[in-house]
PDB file of C-alpha atoms in Angstrom:
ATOM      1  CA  UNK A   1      65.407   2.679  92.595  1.00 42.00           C
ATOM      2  CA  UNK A   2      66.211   5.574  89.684  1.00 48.00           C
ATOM      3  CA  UNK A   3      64.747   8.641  89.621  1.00 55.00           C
ATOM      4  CA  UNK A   4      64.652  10.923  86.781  1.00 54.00           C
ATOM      5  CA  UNK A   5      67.556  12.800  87.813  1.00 52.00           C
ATOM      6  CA  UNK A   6      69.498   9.618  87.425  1.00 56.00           C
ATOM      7  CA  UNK A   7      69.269   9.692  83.889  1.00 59.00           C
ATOM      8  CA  UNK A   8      71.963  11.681  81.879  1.00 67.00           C
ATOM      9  CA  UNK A   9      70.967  14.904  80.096  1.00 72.00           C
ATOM     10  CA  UNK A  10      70.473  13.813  76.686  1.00 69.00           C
ATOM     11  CA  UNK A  11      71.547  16.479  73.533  1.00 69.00           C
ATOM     12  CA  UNK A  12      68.447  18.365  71.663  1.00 70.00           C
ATOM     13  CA  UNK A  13      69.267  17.445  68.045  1.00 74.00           C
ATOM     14  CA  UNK A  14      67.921  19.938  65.600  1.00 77.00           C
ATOM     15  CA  UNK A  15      65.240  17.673  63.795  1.00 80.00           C
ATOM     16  CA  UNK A  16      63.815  17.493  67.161  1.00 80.00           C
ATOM     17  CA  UNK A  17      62.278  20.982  66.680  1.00 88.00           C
ATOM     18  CA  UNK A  18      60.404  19.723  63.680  1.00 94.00           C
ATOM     19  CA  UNK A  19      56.930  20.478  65.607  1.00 95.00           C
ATOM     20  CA  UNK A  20      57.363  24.508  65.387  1.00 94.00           C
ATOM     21  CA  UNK A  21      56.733  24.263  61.777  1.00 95.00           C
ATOM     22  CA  UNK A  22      53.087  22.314  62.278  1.00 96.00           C
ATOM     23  CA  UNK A  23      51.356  26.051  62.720  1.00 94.00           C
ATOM     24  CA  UNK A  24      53.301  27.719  59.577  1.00 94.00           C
ATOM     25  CA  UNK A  25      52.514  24.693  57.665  1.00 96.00           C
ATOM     26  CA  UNK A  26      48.454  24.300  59.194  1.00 94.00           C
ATOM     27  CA  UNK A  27      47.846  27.711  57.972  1.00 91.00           C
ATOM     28  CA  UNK A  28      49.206  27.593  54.747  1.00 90.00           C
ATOM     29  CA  UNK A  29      47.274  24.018  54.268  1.00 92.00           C
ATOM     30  CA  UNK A  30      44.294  26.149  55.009  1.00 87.00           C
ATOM     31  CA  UNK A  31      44.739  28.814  53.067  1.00 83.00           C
ATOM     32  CA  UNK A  32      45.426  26.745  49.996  1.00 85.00           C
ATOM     33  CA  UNK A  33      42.480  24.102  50.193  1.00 85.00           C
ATOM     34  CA  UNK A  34      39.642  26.227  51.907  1.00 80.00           C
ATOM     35  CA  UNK A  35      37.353  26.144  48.322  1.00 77.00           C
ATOM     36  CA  UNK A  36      36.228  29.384  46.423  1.00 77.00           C
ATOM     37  CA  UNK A  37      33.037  29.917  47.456  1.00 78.00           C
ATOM     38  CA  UNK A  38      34.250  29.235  51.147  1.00 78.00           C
ATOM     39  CA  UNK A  39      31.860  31.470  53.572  1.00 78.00           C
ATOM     40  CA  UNK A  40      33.264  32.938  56.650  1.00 75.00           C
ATOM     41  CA  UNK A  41      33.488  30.533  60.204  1.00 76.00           C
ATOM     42  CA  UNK A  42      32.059  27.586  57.630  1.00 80.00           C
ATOM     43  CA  UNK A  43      33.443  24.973  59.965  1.00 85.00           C
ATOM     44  CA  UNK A  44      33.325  26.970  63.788  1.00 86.00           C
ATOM     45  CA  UNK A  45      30.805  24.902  64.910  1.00 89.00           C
ATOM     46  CA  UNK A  46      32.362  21.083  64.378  1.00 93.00           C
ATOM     47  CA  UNK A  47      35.950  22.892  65.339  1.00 93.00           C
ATOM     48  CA  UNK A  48      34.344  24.115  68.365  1.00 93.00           C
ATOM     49  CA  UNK A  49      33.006  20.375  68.958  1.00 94.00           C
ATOM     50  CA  UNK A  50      36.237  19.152  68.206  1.00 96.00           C
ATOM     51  CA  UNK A  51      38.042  21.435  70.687  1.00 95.00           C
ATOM     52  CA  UNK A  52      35.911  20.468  73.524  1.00 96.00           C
ATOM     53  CA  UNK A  53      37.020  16.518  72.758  1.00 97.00           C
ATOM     54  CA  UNK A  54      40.612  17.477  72.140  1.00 98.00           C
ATOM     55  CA  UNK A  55      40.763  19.956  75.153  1.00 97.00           C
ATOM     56  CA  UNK A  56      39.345  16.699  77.578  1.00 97.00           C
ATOM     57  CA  UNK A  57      41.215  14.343  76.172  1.00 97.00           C
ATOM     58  CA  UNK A  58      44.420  16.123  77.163  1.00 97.00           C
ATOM     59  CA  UNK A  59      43.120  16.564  80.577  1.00 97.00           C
ATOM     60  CA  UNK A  60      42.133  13.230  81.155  1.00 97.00           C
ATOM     61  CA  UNK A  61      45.767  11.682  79.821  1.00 97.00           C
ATOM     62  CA  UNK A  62      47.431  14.521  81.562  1.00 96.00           C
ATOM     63  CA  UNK A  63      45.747  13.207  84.655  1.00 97.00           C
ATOM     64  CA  UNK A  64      46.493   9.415  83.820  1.00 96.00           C
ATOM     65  CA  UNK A  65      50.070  10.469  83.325  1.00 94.00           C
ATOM     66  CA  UNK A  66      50.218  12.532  86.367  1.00 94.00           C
ATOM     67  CA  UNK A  67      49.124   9.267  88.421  1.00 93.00           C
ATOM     68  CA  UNK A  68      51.608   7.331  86.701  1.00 91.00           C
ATOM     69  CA  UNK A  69      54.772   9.408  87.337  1.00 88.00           C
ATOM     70  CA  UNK A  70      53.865  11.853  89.946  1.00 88.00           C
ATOM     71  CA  UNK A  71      56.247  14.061  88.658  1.00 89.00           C
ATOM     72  CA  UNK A  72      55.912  18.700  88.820  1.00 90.00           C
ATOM     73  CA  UNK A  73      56.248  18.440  84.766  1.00 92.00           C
ATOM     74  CA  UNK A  74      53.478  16.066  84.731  1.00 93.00           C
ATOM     75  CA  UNK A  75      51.208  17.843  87.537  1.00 94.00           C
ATOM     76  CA  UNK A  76      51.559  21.235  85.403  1.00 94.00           C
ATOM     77  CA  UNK A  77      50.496  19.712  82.184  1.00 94.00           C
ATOM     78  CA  UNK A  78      47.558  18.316  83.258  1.00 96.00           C
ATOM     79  CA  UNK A  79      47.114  21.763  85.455  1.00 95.00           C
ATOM     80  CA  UNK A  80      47.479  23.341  81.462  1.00 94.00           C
ATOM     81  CA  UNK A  81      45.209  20.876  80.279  1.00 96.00           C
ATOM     82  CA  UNK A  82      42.808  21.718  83.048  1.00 94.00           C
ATOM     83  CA  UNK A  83      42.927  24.788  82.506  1.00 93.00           C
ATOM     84  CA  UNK A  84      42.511  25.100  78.281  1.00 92.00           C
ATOM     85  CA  UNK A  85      39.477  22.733  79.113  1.00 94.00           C
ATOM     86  CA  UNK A  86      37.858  25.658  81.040  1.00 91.00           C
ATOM     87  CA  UNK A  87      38.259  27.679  78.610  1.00 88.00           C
ATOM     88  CA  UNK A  88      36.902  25.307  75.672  1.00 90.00           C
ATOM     89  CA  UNK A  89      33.364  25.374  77.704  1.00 88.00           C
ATOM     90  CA  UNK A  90      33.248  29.197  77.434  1.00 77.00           C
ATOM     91  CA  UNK A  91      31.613  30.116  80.571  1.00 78.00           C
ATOM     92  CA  UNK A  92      31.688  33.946  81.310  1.00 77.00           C
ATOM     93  CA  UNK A  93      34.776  33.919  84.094  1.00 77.00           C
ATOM     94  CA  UNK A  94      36.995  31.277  81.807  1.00 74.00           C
ATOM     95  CA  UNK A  95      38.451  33.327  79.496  1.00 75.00           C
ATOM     96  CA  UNK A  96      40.022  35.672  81.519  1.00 80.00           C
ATOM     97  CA  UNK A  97      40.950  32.964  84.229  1.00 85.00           C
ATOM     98  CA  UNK A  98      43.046  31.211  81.224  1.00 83.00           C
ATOM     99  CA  UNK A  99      45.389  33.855  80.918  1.00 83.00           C
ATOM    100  CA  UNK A 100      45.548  33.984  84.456  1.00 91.00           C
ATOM    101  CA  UNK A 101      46.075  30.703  84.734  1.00 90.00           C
ATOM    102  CA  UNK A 102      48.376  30.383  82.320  1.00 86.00           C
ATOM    103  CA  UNK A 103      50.823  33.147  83.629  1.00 90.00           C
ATOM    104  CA  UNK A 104      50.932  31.324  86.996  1.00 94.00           C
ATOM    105  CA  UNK A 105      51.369  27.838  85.801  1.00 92.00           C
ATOM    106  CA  UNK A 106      54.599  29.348  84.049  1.00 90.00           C
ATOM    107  CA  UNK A 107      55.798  31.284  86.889  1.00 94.00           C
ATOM    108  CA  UNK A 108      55.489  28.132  88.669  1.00 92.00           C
ATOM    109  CA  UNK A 109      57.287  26.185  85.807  1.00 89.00           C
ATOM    110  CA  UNK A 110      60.053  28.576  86.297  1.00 91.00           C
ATOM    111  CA  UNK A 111      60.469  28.371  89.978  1.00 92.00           C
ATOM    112  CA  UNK A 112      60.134  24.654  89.533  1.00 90.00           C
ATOM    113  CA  UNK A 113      62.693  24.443  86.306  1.00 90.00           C
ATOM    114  CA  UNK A 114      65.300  22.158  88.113  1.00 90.00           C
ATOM    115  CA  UNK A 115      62.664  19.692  89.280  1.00 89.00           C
ATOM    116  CA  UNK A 116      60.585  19.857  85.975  1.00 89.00           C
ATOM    117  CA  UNK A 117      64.410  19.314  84.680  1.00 88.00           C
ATOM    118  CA  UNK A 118      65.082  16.051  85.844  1.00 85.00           C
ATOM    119  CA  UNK A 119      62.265  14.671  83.438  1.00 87.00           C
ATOM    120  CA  UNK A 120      62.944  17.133  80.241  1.00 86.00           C
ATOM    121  CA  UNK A 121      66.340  16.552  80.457  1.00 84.00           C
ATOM    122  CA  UNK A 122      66.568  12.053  79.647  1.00 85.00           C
ATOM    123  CA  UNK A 123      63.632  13.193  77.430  1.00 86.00           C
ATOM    124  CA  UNK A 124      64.780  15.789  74.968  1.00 86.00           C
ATOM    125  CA  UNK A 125      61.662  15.240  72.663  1.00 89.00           C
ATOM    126  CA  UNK A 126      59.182  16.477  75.535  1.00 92.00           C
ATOM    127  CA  UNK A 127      61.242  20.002  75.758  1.00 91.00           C
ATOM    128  CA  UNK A 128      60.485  20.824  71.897  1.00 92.00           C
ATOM    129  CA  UNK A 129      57.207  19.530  71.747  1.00 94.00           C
ATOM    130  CA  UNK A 130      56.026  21.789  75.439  1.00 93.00           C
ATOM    131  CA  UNK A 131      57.518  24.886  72.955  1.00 94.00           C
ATOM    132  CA  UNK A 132      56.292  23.947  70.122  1.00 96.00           C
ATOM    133  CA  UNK A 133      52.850  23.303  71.960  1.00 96.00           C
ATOM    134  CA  UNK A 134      52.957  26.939  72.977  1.00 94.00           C
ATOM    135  CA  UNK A 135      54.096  28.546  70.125  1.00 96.00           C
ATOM    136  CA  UNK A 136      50.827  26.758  68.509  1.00 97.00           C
ATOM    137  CA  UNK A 137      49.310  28.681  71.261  1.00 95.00           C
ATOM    138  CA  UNK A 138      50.428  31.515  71.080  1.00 94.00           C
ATOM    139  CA  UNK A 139      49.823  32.020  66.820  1.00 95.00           C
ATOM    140  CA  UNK A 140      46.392  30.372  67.545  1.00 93.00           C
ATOM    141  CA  UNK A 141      45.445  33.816  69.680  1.00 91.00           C
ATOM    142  CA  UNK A 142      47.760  36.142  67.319  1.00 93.00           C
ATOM    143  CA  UNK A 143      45.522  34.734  64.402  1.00 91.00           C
ATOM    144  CA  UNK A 144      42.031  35.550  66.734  1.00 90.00           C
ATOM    145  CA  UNK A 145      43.382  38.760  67.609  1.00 91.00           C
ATOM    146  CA  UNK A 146      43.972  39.709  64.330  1.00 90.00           C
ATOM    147  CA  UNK A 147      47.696  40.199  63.990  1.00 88.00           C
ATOM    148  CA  UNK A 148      48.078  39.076  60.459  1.00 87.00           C
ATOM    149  CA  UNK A 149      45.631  41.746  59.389  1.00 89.00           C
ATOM    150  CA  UNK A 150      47.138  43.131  56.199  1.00 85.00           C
ATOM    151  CA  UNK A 151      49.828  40.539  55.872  1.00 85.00           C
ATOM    152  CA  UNK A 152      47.851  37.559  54.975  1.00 80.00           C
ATOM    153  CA  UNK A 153      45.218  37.787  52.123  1.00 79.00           C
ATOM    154  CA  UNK A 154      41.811  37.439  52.608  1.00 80.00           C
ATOM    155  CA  UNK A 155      42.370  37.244  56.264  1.00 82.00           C
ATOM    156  CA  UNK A 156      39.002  38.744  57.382  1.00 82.00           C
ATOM    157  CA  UNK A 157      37.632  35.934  56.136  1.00 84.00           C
ATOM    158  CA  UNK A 158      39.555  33.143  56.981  1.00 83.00           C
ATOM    159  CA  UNK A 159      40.644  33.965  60.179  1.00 83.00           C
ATOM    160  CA  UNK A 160      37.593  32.479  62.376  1.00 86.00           C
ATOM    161  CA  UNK A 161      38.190  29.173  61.006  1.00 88.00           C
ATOM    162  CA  UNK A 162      42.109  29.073  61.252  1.00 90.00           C
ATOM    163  CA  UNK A 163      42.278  29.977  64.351  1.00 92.00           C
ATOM    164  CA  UNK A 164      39.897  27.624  65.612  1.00 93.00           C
ATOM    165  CA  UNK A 165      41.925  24.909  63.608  1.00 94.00           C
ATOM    166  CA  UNK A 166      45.400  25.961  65.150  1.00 95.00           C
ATOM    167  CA  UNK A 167      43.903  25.590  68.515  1.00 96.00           C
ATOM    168  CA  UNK A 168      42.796  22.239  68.169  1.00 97.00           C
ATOM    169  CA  UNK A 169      46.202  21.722  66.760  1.00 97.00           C
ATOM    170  CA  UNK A 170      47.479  23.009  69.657  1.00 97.00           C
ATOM    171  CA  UNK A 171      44.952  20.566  71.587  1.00 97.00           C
ATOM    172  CA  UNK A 172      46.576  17.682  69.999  1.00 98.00           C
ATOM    173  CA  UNK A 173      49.859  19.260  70.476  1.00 97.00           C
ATOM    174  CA  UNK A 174      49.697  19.119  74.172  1.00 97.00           C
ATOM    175  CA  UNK A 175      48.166  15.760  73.985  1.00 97.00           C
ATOM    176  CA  UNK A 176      51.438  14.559  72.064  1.00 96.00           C
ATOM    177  CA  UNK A 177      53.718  16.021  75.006  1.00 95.00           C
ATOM    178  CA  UNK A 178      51.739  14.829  77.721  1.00 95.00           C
ATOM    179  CA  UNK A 179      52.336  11.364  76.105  1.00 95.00           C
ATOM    180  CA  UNK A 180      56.157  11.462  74.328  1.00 92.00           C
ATOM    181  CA  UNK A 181      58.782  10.587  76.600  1.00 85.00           C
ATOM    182  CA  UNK A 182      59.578   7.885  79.485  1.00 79.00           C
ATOM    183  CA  UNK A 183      56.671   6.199  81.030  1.00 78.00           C
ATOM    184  CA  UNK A 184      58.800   4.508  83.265  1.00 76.00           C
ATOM    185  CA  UNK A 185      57.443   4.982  86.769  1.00 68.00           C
ATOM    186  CA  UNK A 186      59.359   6.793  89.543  1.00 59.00           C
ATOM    187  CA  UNK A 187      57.294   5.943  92.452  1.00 53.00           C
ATOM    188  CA  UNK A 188      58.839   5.357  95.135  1.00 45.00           C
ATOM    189  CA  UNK A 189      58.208   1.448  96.956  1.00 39.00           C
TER     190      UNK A 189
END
């Protein structure tokens, strides 16, 4: 029987890094088709709505994957997934327990590299989306925070809504790298 670090280390190829430029591109969408006589957080509520279905969908595959492989790389995305659902439901202790969360999951990524290796590695794809995923992330809660204060026009009052758009971008993000790569199963007989 093969196991994932039977297969070869396959090359990244440059146009595999294509999903970095979905947040640079979603904001600038946004910025040139929100209308006029657009009022501030118009759309937070149905983005909030779609979160919540985006954030459980990616648990629930991450889960379905997770049974499928039993691989680490699958366990921690559907530990991320987990984890970003919490914080969709915005109870009081989630917020803070996401960036907790978060921290440990990639501390235990890291200690965990080689094993969570032997499925990124056959499956280049996987490696750019799981960056590109958390880039997404990452400008999602630089645009909430407020970075681009200054640099982006009319940012005080598009911000709400972009932000809540990235992050269901990101939602769907992870949801595309829990599912890209093999789905050939490495359970053992």
């Amino acid at each position: 029987m093969t196991t994932p670090s039977d297969s070869p280390k396959n090359p990244t190829r440059w146009w595999y890094w294509w999903p970095f430029l979905l947040g640079p591109v979603t904001i600038a969408v946004c910025y040139l088709s929100f209308p006029e006589d657009y009022t501030r957080e118009a759309f937070k509520r149905r983005l909030e709505t779609l979160a919540l279905v985006l954030a459980s969908s990616a648990f629930v595959l991450g889960l379905v994957r997770l049974a499928w492989q039993r691989l680490e790389f699958h366990l921690l995305l559907a530990l991320v997934a987990g984890a970003v659902l919490l914080r969709e439901i915005h109870w009081d202790w989630t917020t803070k327990f996401v960036y907790i969360a978060v921290v440990v999951l990639a501390a235990w990524g890291l200690a965990w590299r080689k094993r969570i290796d032997r499925f990124l590695d056959p499956n280049p794809s996987v490696r750019c989306w799981l960056f590109a995923t958390a880039f997404t992330y990452v400008l999602s809660q630089a645009i909430a925070r407020r970075a681009f204060r200054g640099i982006l026009p009319e940012e005080e009052l598009y911000y709400g809504d972009i932000e809540e758009i990235m992050e269901n971008l990101a939602h769907a993000m992870l949801i595309i790298t829990i599912l890209v790569g093999s789905w050939k199963s490495y359970r053992s007989s």
